[in-house]
Structure formats: structure tokens, C-alpha cells
mmCIF file with all atom_site columns, C-alpha atoms in Angstrom:
data_model
loop_
_atom_site.group_PDB
_atom_site.id
_atom_site.type_symbol
_atom_site.label_atom_id
_atom_site.label_alt_id
_atom_site.label_comp_id
_atom_site.label_asym_id
_atom_site.label_entity_id
_atom_site.label_seq_id
_atom_site.pdbx_PDB_ins_code
_atom_site.Cartn_x
_atom_site.Cartn_y
_atom_site.Cartn_z
_atom_site.occupancy
_atom_site.B_iso_or_equiv
_atom_site.pdbx_formal_charge
_atom_site.auth_seq_id
_atom_site.auth_comp_id
_atom_site.auth_asym_id
_atom_site.auth_atom_id
_atom_site.pdbx_PDB_model_num
ATOM 1   C CA . GLN A 1 1   ? 83.017  119.306 44.929 1.00 0.00 ? 104 GLN A CA 1
ATOM 2   C CA . CYS A 1 2   ? 80.363  117.019 46.982 1.00 0.00 ? 105 CYS A CA 1
ATOM 3   C CA . ARG A 1 3   ? 80.529  113.978 48.687 1.00 0.00 ? 106 ARG A CA 1
ATOM 4   C CA . VAL A 1 4   ? 77.968  112.291 50.988 1.00 0.00 ? 107 VAL A CA 1
ATOM 5   C CA . CYS A 1 5   ? 79.117  110.914 54.069 1.00 0.00 ? 108 CYS A CA 1
ATOM 6   C CA . PRO A 1 6   ? 77.746  107.639 55.750 1.00 0.00 ? 109 PRO A CA 1
ATOM 7   C CA . GLY A 1 7   ? 75.328  107.945 58.503 1.00 0.00 ? 110 GLY A CA 1
ATOM 8   C CA . GLY A 1 8   ? 71.853  107.644 59.775 1.00 0.00 ? 111 GLY A CA 1
ATOM 9   C CA . GLU A 1 9   ? 68.611  106.718 57.489 1.00 0.00 ? 112 GLU A CA 1
ATOM 10  C CA . THR A 1 10  ? 67.474  109.816 59.398 1.00 0.00 ? 113 THR A CA 1
ATOM 11  C CA . ARG A 1 11  ? 70.070  112.652 59.392 1.00 0.00 ? 114 ARG A CA 1
ATOM 12  C CA . ARG A 1 12  ? 72.891  112.567 56.706 1.00 0.00 ? 115 ARG A CA 1
ATOM 13  C CA . THR A 1 13  ? 76.245  115.152 56.381 1.00 0.00 ? 116 THR A CA 1
ATOM 14  C CA . ALA A 1 14  ? 77.375  116.337 53.748 1.00 0.00 ? 117 ALA A CA 1
ATOM 15  C CA . LEU A 1 15  ? 81.038  118.203 52.823 1.00 0.00 ? 118 LEU A CA 1
ATOM 16  C CA . VAL A 1 16  ? 81.328  120.436 50.057 1.00 0.00 ? 119 VAL A CA 1
ATOM 17  C CA . ARG A 1 17  ? 83.504  122.303 48.873 1.00 0.00 ? 120 ARG A CA 1
ATOM 18  C CA . PHE A 1 18  ? 82.793  125.447 47.372 1.00 0.00 ? 121 PHE A CA 1
ATOM 19  C CA . ALA A 1 19  ? 85.974  127.400 44.858 1.00 0.00 ? 122 ALA A CA 1
ATOM 20  C CA . SER A 1 20  ? 85.975  130.553 47.353 1.00 0.00 ? 123 SER A CA 1
ATOM 21  C CA . ILE A 1 21  ? 85.212  131.284 50.751 1.00 0.00 ? 124 ILE A CA 1
ATOM 22  C CA . GLU A 1 22  ? 82.826  134.354 49.607 1.00 0.00 ? 125 GLU A CA 1
ATOM 23  C CA . GLU A 1 23  ? 80.710  131.391 48.527 1.00 0.00 ? 126 GLU A CA 1
ATOM 24  C CA . ALA A 1 24  ? 80.678  129.017 51.226 1.00 0.00 ? 127 ALA A CA 1
ATOM 25  C CA . ALA A 1 25  ? 79.673  132.071 53.013 1.00 0.00 ? 128 ALA A CA 1
ATOM 26  C CA . ALA A 1 26  ? 77.271  133.329 50.879 1.00 0.00 ? 129 ALA A CA 1
ATOM 27  C CA . CYS A 1 27  ? 75.545  129.399 51.373 1.00 0.00 ? 130 CYS A CA 1
ATOM 28  C CA . LEU A 1 28  ? 75.777  129.182 55.079 1.00 0.00 ? 131 LEU A CA 1
ATOM 29  C CA . ALA A 1 29  ? 74.014  132.748 55.272 1.00 0.00 ? 132 ALA A CA 1
ATOM 30  C CA . ALA A 1 30  ? 71.299  131.192 53.038 1.00 0.00 ? 133 ALA A CA 1
ATOM 31  C CA . CYS A 1 31  ? 70.663  128.419 54.813 1.00 0.00 ? 134 CYS A CA 1
ATOM 32  C CA . SER A 1 32  ? 70.685  129.500 58.060 1.00 0.00 ? 135 SER A CA 1
ATOM 33  C CA . THR A 1 33  ? 67.458  131.237 57.789 1.00 0.00 ? 136 THR A CA 1
ATOM 34  C CA . GLY A 1 34  ? 65.811  128.758 60.017 1.00 0.00 ? 137 GLY A CA 1
ATOM 35  C CA . THR A 1 35  ? 63.406  127.765 57.109 1.00 0.00 ? 138 THR A CA 1
ATOM 36  C CA . PRO A 1 36  ? 64.043  124.274 55.719 1.00 0.00 ? 139 PRO A CA 1
ATOM 37  C CA . PRO A 1 37  ? 64.855  124.359 51.876 1.00 0.00 ? 140 PRO A CA 1
ATOM 38  C CA . ALA A 1 38  ? 62.656  123.532 49.362 1.00 0.00 ? 141 ALA A CA 1
ATOM 39  C CA . GLY A 1 39  ? 61.703  119.709 49.445 1.00 0.00 ? 142 GLY A CA 1
ATOM 40  C CA . LEU A 1 40  ? 63.173  118.885 52.593 1.00 0.00 ? 143 LEU A CA 1
ATOM 41  C CA . ALA A 1 41  ? 60.527  119.278 56.327 1.00 0.00 ? 144 ALA A CA 1
ATOM 42  C CA . GLU A 1 42  ? 63.097  120.033 58.678 1.00 0.00 ? 145 GLU A CA 1
ATOM 43  C CA . PRO A 1 43  ? 66.021  123.003 58.453 1.00 0.00 ? 146 PRO A CA 1
ATOM 44  C CA . VAL A 1 44  ? 69.351  121.841 57.481 1.00 0.00 ? 147 VAL A CA 1
ATOM 45  C CA . GLU A 1 45  ? 72.463  122.958 59.958 1.00 0.00 ? 148 GLU A CA 1
ATOM 46  C CA . VAL A 1 46  ? 75.023  124.481 57.576 1.00 0.00 ? 149 VAL A CA 1
ATOM 47  C CA . ARG A 1 47  ? 79.045  125.251 59.230 1.00 0.00 ? 150 ARG A CA 1
ATOM 48  C CA . PHE A 1 48  ? 82.557  125.409 57.708 1.00 0.00 ? 151 PHE A CA 1
ATOM 49  C CA . ALA A 1 49  ? 84.173  122.142 58.381 1.00 0.00 ? 152 ALA A CA 1
ATOM 50  C CA . ASP A 1 50  ? 86.338  121.921 61.726 1.00 0.00 ? 153 ASP A CA 1
ATOM 51  C CA . THR A 1 51  ? 90.201  122.702 61.949 1.00 0.00 ? 154 THR A CA 1
ATOM 52  C CA . TRP A 1 52  ? 91.989  120.155 64.365 1.00 0.00 ? 155 TRP A CA 1
ATOM 53  C CA . ASP A 1 53  ? 91.302  123.273 67.198 1.00 0.00 ? 156 ASP A CA 1
ATOM 54  C CA . THR A 1 54  ? 87.754  123.636 66.223 1.00 0.00 ? 157 THR A CA 1
ATOM 55  C CA . LYS A 1 55  ? 87.115  120.294 66.550 1.00 0.00 ? 158 LYS A CA 1
ATOM 56  C CA . GLN A 1 56  ? 89.080  120.132 70.118 1.00 0.00 ? 159 GLN A CA 1
ATOM 57  C CA . LYS A 1 57  ? 86.847  122.466 70.867 1.00 0.00 ? 160 LYS A CA 1
ATOM 58  C CA . ARG A 1 58  ? 83.427  121.259 69.577 1.00 0.00 ? 161 ARG A CA 1
ATOM 59  C CA . ASN A 1 59  ? 83.949  117.936 71.266 1.00 0.00 ? 162 ASN A CA 1
ATOM 60  C CA . SER A 1 60  ? 85.284  118.827 74.645 1.00 0.00 ? 163 SER A CA 1
ATOM 61  C CA . ASP A 1 61  ? 83.653  119.314 77.651 1.00 0.00 ? 164 ASP A CA 1
ATOM 62  C CA . GLY A 1 62  ? 84.663  123.109 77.799 1.00 0.00 ? 165 GLY A CA 1
ATOM 63  C CA . THR A 1 63  ? 88.319  122.558 78.937 1.00 0.00 ? 166 THR A CA 1
ATOM 64  C CA . GLU A 1 64  ? 91.395  123.727 76.813 1.00 0.00 ? 167 GLU A CA 1
ATOM 65  C CA . PHE A 1 65  ? 91.785  120.019 75.767 1.00 0.00 ? 168 PHE A CA 1
ATOM 66  C CA . SER A 1 66  ? 90.029  116.844 75.031 1.00 0.00 ? 169 SER A CA 1
ATOM 67  C CA . ILE A 1 67  ? 91.482  113.387 75.315 1.00 0.00 ? 170 ILE A CA 1
ATOM 68  C CA . GLU A 1 68  ? 92.206  113.324 71.593 1.00 0.00 ? 171 GLU A CA 1
ATOM 69  C CA . VAL A 1 69  ? 94.915  116.068 72.400 1.00 0.00 ? 172 VAL A CA 1
ATOM 70  C CA . ILE A 1 70  ? 96.116  113.104 75.193 1.00 0.00 ? 173 ILE A CA 1
ATOM 71  C CA . VAL A 1 71  ? 96.076  110.668 73.044 1.00 0.00 ? 174 VAL A CA 1
ATOM 72  C CA . LYS A 1 72  ? 97.094  112.355 69.820 1.00 0.00 ? 175 LYS A CA 1
ATOM 73  C CA . GLY A 1 73  ? 100.626 113.774 72.416 1.00 0.00 ? 176 GLY A CA 1
ATOM 74  C CA . PHE A 1 74  ? 101.038 110.411 73.275 1.00 0.00 ? 177 PHE A CA 1
ATOM 75  C CA . GLU A 1 75  ? 101.002 109.217 69.962 1.00 0.00 ? 178 GLU A CA 1
ATOM 76  C CA . SER A 1 76  ? 103.578 111.253 68.426 1.00 0.00 ? 179 SER A CA 1
ATOM 77  C CA . SER A 1 77  ? 106.238 111.388 70.984 1.00 0.00 ? 180 SER A CA 1
ATOM 78  C CA . GLY A 1 78  ? 107.402 108.165 70.335 1.00 0.00 ? 181 GLY A CA 1
ATOM 79  C CA . LEU A 1 79  ? 106.535 106.897 73.907 1.00 0.00 ? 182 LEU A CA 1
ATOM 80  C CA . MET A 1 80  ? 104.107 104.355 73.256 1.00 0.00 ? 183 MET A CA 1
ATOM 81  C CA . PRO A 1 81  ? 105.524 101.042 73.243 1.00 0.00 ? 184 PRO A CA 1
ATOM 82  C CA . GLY A 1 82  ? 104.900 100.129 68.619 1.00 0.00 ? 185 GLY A CA 1
ATOM 83  C CA . GLY A 1 83  ? 106.973 103.790 68.113 1.00 0.00 ? 186 GLY A CA 1
ATOM 84  C CA . LEU A 1 84  ? 105.789 106.652 65.968 1.00 0.00 ? 187 LEU A CA 1
ATOM 85  C CA . GLY A 1 85  ? 104.453 104.921 62.884 1.00 0.00 ? 188 GLY A CA 1
ATOM 86  C CA . ARG A 1 86  ? 100.806 104.691 62.154 1.00 0.00 ? 189 ARG A CA 1
ATOM 87  C CA . TYR A 1 87  ? 101.366 101.548 59.593 1.00 0.00 ? 190 TYR A CA 1
ATOM 88  C CA . ASP A 1 88  ? 104.628 99.357  60.400 1.00 0.00 ? 191 ASP A CA 1
ATOM 89  C CA . ASN A 1 89  ? 105.922 98.007  57.049 1.00 0.00 ? 192 ASN A CA 1
ATOM 90  C CA . ASN A 1 90  ? 107.537 95.012  59.234 1.00 0.00 ? 193 ASN A CA 1
ATOM 91  C CA . SER A 1 91  ? 105.305 92.359  57.694 1.00 0.00 ? 194 SER A CA 1
ATOM 92  C CA . GLN A 1 92  ? 106.271 89.679  59.863 1.00 0.00 ? 195 GLN A CA 1
ATOM 93  C CA . CYS A 1 93  ? 103.655 92.028  62.483 1.00 0.00 ? 196 CYS A CA 1
ATOM 94  C CA . ALA A 1 94  ? 101.266 93.037  59.944 1.00 0.00 ? 197 ALA A CA 1
ATOM 95  C CA . LEU A 1 95  ? 97.945  91.888  59.017 1.00 0.00 ? 198 LEU A CA 1
ATOM 96  C CA . TYR A 1 96  ? 96.010  91.600  55.761 1.00 0.00 ? 199 TYR A CA 1
ATOM 97  C CA . ILE A 1 97  ? 92.167  90.987  56.136 1.00 0.00 ? 200 ILE A CA 1
ATOM 98  C CA . ALA A 1 98  ? 90.114  90.968  53.508 1.00 0.00 ? 201 ALA A CA 1
ATOM 99  C CA . GLY A 1 99  ? 85.848  89.560  53.069 1.00 0.00 ? 202 GLY A CA 1
ATOM 100 C CA . LEU A 1 100 ? 84.826  92.504  55.306 1.00 0.00 ? 203 LEU A CA 1
ATOM 101 C CA . PRO A 1 101 ? 81.119  94.565  55.995 1.00 0.00 ? 204 PRO A CA 1
ATOM 102 C CA . SER A 1 102 ? 80.821  98.136  54.277 1.00 0.00 ? 205 SER A CA 1
ATOM 103 C CA . ASP A 1 103 ? 79.938  99.273  57.831 1.00 0.00 ? 206 ASP A CA 1
ATOM 104 C CA . THR A 1 104 ? 83.492  98.343  59.066 1.00 0.00 ? 207 THR A CA 1
ATOM 105 C CA . THR A 1 105 ? 85.438  100.948 61.092 1.00 0.00 ? 208 THR A CA 1
ATOM 106 C CA . ASP A 1 106 ? 89.415  101.224 62.779 1.00 0.00 ? 209 ASP A CA 1
ATOM 107 C CA . TYR A 1 107 ? 87.136  100.967 66.132 1.00 0.00 ? 210 TYR A CA 1
ATOM 108 C CA . HIS A 1 108 ? 85.598  97.770  64.813 1.00 0.00 ? 211 HIS A CA 1
ATOM 109 C CA . LEU A 1 109 ? 89.227  96.028  63.393 1.00 0.00 ? 212 LEU A CA 1
ATOM 110 C CA . PHE A 1 110 ? 90.399  97.024  67.309 1.00 0.00 ? 213 PHE A CA 1
ATOM 111 C CA . LYS A 1 111 ? 88.124  95.230  69.214 1.00 0.00 ? 214 LYS A CA 1
ATOM 112 C CA . LEU A 1 112 ? 88.167  92.181  67.036 1.00 0.00 ? 215 LEU A CA 1
ATOM 113 C CA . PHE A 1 113 ? 92.238  91.987  67.012 1.00 0.00 ? 216 PHE A CA 1
ATOM 114 C CA . SER A 1 114 ? 92.839  93.280  69.910 1.00 0.00 ? 217 SER A CA 1
ATOM 115 C CA . PRO A 1 115 ? 92.494  90.499  72.317 1.00 0.00 ? 218 PRO A CA 1
ATOM 116 C CA . LEU A 1 116 ? 95.212  88.712  70.483 1.00 0.00 ? 219 LEU A CA 1
ATOM 117 C CA . GLY A 1 117 ? 97.613  90.855  71.405 1.00 0.00 ? 220 GLY A CA 1
ATOM 118 C CA . PRO A 1 118 ? 98.940  94.444  71.630 1.00 0.00 ? 221 PRO A CA 1
ATOM 119 C CA . ILE A 1 119 ? 98.525  96.480  68.565 1.00 0.00 ? 222 ILE A CA 1
ATOM 120 C CA . ALA A 1 120 ? 100.767 99.459  67.869 1.00 0.00 ? 223 ALA A CA 1
ATOM 121 C CA . PRO A 1 121 ? 99.468  102.997 67.962 1.00 0.00 ? 224 PRO A CA 1
ATOM 122 C CA . ARG A 1 122 ? 97.249  103.664 65.258 1.00 0.00 ? 225 ARG A CA 1
ATOM 123 C CA . GLY A 1 123 ? 97.882  100.221 64.025 1.00 0.00 ? 226 GLY A CA 1
ATOM 124 C CA . VAL A 1 124 ? 94.149  99.382  62.641 1.00 0.00 ? 227 VAL A CA 1
ATOM 125 C CA . ARG A 1 125 ? 93.382  100.552 59.085 1.00 0.00 ? 228 ARG A CA 1
ATOM 126 C CA . ALA A 1 126 ? 90.412  99.563  57.131 1.00 0.00 ? 229 ALA A CA 1
ATOM 127 C CA . LEU A 1 127 ? 90.346  100.830 53.556 1.00 0.00 ? 230 LEU A CA 1
ATOM 128 C CA . LEU A 1 128 ? 87.366  103.135 53.141 1.00 0.00 ? 231 LEU A CA 1
ATOM 129 C CA . ASN A 1 129 ? 85.864  104.460 49.596 1.00 0.00 ? 232 ASN A CA 1
ATOM 130 C CA . GLU A 1 130 ? 84.952  107.673 48.752 1.00 0.00 ? 233 GLU A CA 1
ATOM 131 C CA . ASP A 1 131 ? 81.591  107.738 50.892 1.00 0.00 ? 234 ASP A CA 1
ATOM 132 C CA . GLY A 1 132 ? 83.138  106.354 53.822 1.00 0.00 ? 235 GLY A CA 1
ATOM 133 C CA . SER A 1 133 ? 81.836  102.860 53.357 1.00 0.00 ? 236 SER A CA 1
ATOM 134 C CA . CYS A 1 134 ? 84.573  100.247 53.682 1.00 0.00 ? 237 CYS A CA 1
ATOM 135 C CA . LYS A 1 135 ? 85.950  98.440  50.693 1.00 0.00 ? 238 LYS A CA 1
ATOM 136 C CA . GLY A 1 136 ? 86.270  94.902  52.816 1.00 0.00 ? 239 GLY A CA 1
ATOM 137 C CA . ILE A 1 137 ? 89.622  95.498  53.284 1.00 0.00 ? 240 ILE A CA 1
ATOM 138 C CA . ALA A 1 138 ? 91.934  95.948  56.483 1.00 0.00 ? 241 ALA A CA 1
ATOM 139 C CA . PHE A 1 139 ? 95.259  95.778  57.800 1.00 0.00 ? 242 PHE A CA 1
ATOM 140 C CA . VAL A 1 140 ? 96.413  95.234  61.293 1.00 0.00 ? 243 VAL A CA 1
ATOM 141 C CA . ASN A 1 141 ? 99.866  95.970  62.591 1.00 0.00 ? 244 ASN A CA 1
ATOM 142 C CA . TYR A 1 142 ? 100.672 94.533  66.012 1.00 0.00 ? 245 TYR A CA 1
ATOM 143 C CA . GLN A 1 143 ? 103.322 94.768  68.386 1.00 0.00 ? 246 GLN A CA 1
ATOM 144 C CA . ARG A 1 144 ? 104.277 90.592  67.968 1.00 0.00 ? 247 ARG A CA 1
ATOM 145 C CA . GLU A 1 145 ? 104.580 88.109  65.927 1.00 0.00 ? 248 GLU A CA 1
ATOM 146 C CA . ASP A 1 146 ? 102.858 85.021  67.784 1.00 0.00 ? 249 ASP A CA 1
ATOM 147 C CA . SER A 1 147 ? 99.580  87.959  68.182 1.00 0.00 ? 250 SER A CA 1
ATOM 148 C CA . VAL A 1 148 ? 99.231  87.489  63.613 1.00 0.00 ? 251 VAL A CA 1
ATOM 149 C CA . HIS A 1 149 ? 99.517  84.093  64.364 1.00 0.00 ? 252 HIS A CA 1
ATOM 150 C CA . ALA A 1 150 ? 96.927  83.923  66.676 1.00 0.00 ? 253 ALA A CA 1
ATOM 151 C CA . ALA A 1 151 ? 94.623  86.206  64.944 1.00 0.00 ? 254 ALA A CA 1
ATOM 152 C CA . ILE A 1 152 ? 94.819  83.998  61.965 1.00 0.00 ? 255 ILE A CA 1
ATOM 153 C CA . ALA A 1 153 ? 93.960  80.873  64.012 1.00 0.00 ? 256 ALA A CA 1
ATOM 154 C CA . VAL A 1 154 ? 90.893  82.716  64.948 1.00 0.00 ? 257 VAL A CA 1
ATOM 155 C CA . TYR A 1 155 ? 89.619  84.584  62.735 1.00 0.00 ? 258 TYR A CA 1
ATOM 156 C CA . HIS A 1 156 ? 90.785  83.068  58.871 1.00 0.00 ? 259 HIS A CA 1
ATOM 157 C CA . GLY A 1 157 ? 88.183  81.647  57.228 1.00 0.00 ? 260 GLY A CA 1
ATOM 158 C CA . ALA A 1 158 ? 84.919  82.422  59.810 1.00 0.00 ? 261 ALA A CA 1
ATOM 159 C CA . LEU A 1 159 ? 82.468  82.163  57.992 1.00 0.00 ? 262 LEU A CA 1
ATOM 160 C CA . LEU A 1 160 ? 80.171  85.577  57.968 1.00 0.00 ? 263 LEU A CA 1
ATOM 161 C CA . PRO A 1 161 ? 76.223  86.148  57.595 1.00 0.00 ? 264 PRO A CA 1
ATOM 162 C CA . ASP A 1 162 ? 76.285  86.178  54.276 1.00 0.00 ? 265 ASP A CA 1
ATOM 163 C CA . GLY A 1 163 ? 77.463  83.033  53.548 1.00 0.00 ? 266 GLY A CA 1
ATOM 164 C CA . SER A 1 164 ? 81.332  84.846  52.826 1.00 0.00 ? 267 SER A CA 1
ATOM 165 C CA . LYS A 1 165 ? 84.507  83.860  54.621 1.00 0.00 ? 268 LYS A CA 1
ATOM 166 C CA . LEU A 1 166 ? 86.513  85.971  56.267 1.00 0.00 ? 269 LEU A CA 1
ATOM 167 C CA . ARG A 1 167 ? 90.202  86.551  54.663 1.00 0.00 ? 270 ARG A CA 1
ATOM 168 C CA . VAL A 1 168 ? 92.992  87.022  57.313 1.00 0.00 ? 271 VAL A CA 1
ATOM 169 C CA . GLN A 1 169 ? 96.894  86.314  56.500 1.00 0.00 ? 272 GLN A CA 1
ATOM 170 C CA . GLN A 1 170 ? 100.368 87.506  57.346 1.00 0.00 ? 273 GLN A CA 1
ATOM 171 C CA . LYS A 1 171 ? 100.915 90.870  54.834 1.00 0.00 ? 274 LYS A CA 1
ATOM 172 C CA . ALA A 1 172 ? 102.832 90.333  51.994 1.00 0.00 ? 275 ALA A CA 1
ATOM 173 C CA . GLN A 1 173 ? 105.870 92.220  51.459 1.00 0.00 ? 276 GLN A CA 1
ATOM 174 C CA . LYS A 1 174 ? 106.140 94.141  48.521 1.00 0.00 ? 277 LYS A CA 1
ATOM 175 C CA . PRO A 1 175 ? 108.297 93.142  45.991 1.00 0.00 ? 278 PRO A CA 1
ATOM 176 C CA . GLN A 1 176 ? 110.932 95.631  45.723 1.00 0.00 ? 279 GLN A CA 1
ATOM 177 C CA . PRO A 1 177 ? 109.990 97.713  42.081 1.00 0.00 ? 280 PRO A CA 1
ATOM 178 C CA . GLN A 1 178 ? 112.525 96.401  39.399 1.00 0.00 ? 281 GLN A CA 1
ATOM 179 C CA . ILE A 1 179 ? 114.767 99.138  37.545 1.00 0.00 ? 282 ILE A CA 1
ATOM 180 C CA . CYS A 1 180 ? 114.917 98.438  33.562 1.00 0.00 ? 283 CYS A CA 1
ATOM 181 C CA . HIS A 1 181 ? 117.629 100.450 32.165 1.00 0.00 ? 284 HIS A CA 1
ATOM 182 C CA . PRO A 1 182 ? 118.425 101.075 28.571 1.00 0.00 ? 285 PRO A CA 1
ATOM 183 C CA . PRO A 1 183 ? 120.278 98.498  26.615 1.00 0.00 ? 286 PRO A CA 1
ATOM 184 C CA . ALA A 1 184 ? 123.675 100.534 25.867 1.00 0.00 ? 287 ALA A CA 1
ATOM 185 C CA . VAL A 1 185 ? 124.029 101.714 22.696 1.00 0.00 ? 288 VAL A CA 1
ATOM 186 C CA . PRO A 1 186 ? 126.868 102.647 20.981 1.00 0.00 ? 289 PRO A CA 1
ATOM 187 C CA . ILE A 1 187 ? 127.262 106.383 19.656 1.00 0.00 ? 290 ILE A CA 1
ATOM 188 C CA . VAL A 1 188 ? 128.622 106.546 16.476 1.00 0.00 ? 291 VAL A CA 1
ATOM 189 C CA . ASP A 1 189 ? 130.284 109.300 15.548 1.00 0.00 ? 292 ASP A CA 1
ATOM 190 C CA . SER A 1 190 ? 129.286 111.215 12.069 1.00 0.00 ? 293 SER A CA 1
ATOM 191 C CA . SER A 1 191 ? 131.922 113.831 10.805 1.00 0.00 ? 294 SER A CA 1
#
């Protein structure tokens, strides 16, 4: 399996899943010679995907932990306002946003919507395609209902540079699934 991730014009990242660790190690050894592969002008960097621990060590300043460790700790503790959950099902405080550009990220959503009220921990989510681009749809979970109304008043119907309009509305409650029972059929004893 291979997935090319979105990135800049000069550098791209891809995730490649091999059938075995041996195959992955062989690819790593073959690409780590410092010689550019055929058709490329520069060498490529190949490494095993990060685990949560290796990512923390690589992104930190050399200390035993990084800010990610601190943030995740507070989020999972339940001490922050808004609780533990990422996406609260309280539709009174949740927004549905549509018409977003393909480069939208959770960070952009937070920057746009946080000035209008407190957002729950991990309470912004842009839906992504397999290639990492935004599907144009996102959700924001506020902690107060008045923030939802303020966001709708500010952003709903906003004209975007391409001429389309941003759609911002209160998230609709999912209907309860209908349970259909088969009709009662009398059992006939034929003996």
C-alpha cells in the first residue's frame, strides 16, 4: 500500500506499507545509499514510520517530553473544560461547516472559530480525503450554545474568493435508527 501525503512543491512525503518488516528493511537499506534513485536529482530520505514515542523524541528539544505530551495529558485527564471526548454529540453546541477549501486543517478551523467562544479539547475536525486534503466539510464543538449562534452569524453565507459561499449551521441531530421487526407468522404444526 502507498499513500502520497500533501506537501510543498519541492518535497513530498509518502507512507508505504510493506508485507513484512524484512521487505521494509531491504527498501530502507537500498534507498539509504546517498545516491539519488533513477529519475530523481536528489537523494530521498527513507525511515520507518514514527511511533508515538519516537515522534515525541524527534519533535522535542532533547528533553524527556514535549509539549504534545503535556497537551495530551491534560486532554485525557478530564480536568480541562469540555470533558474528555473529541467530538461531543451535543448538537446544541456543535457546528457543521461546508464549502471549505481543500487545504483546510484543524488548525485553520481553530483560528477561525475560537475567537467566537470556547471550543472543547480536540473540538475541531476537518474531514480529510485519503490524500490528506480536506473534503470541504468540518465540525466545531463549542462549549456554549451562544458561541454556535455567533459563529453562524459571522460566517454563514460568507463569500469566498472563488465565488462560492461558506455554509455554517448547527449540526443536525442524527435520527435514531429504525428497528424493523418481522411480522409475526403463525407456526403451523403439520403433524
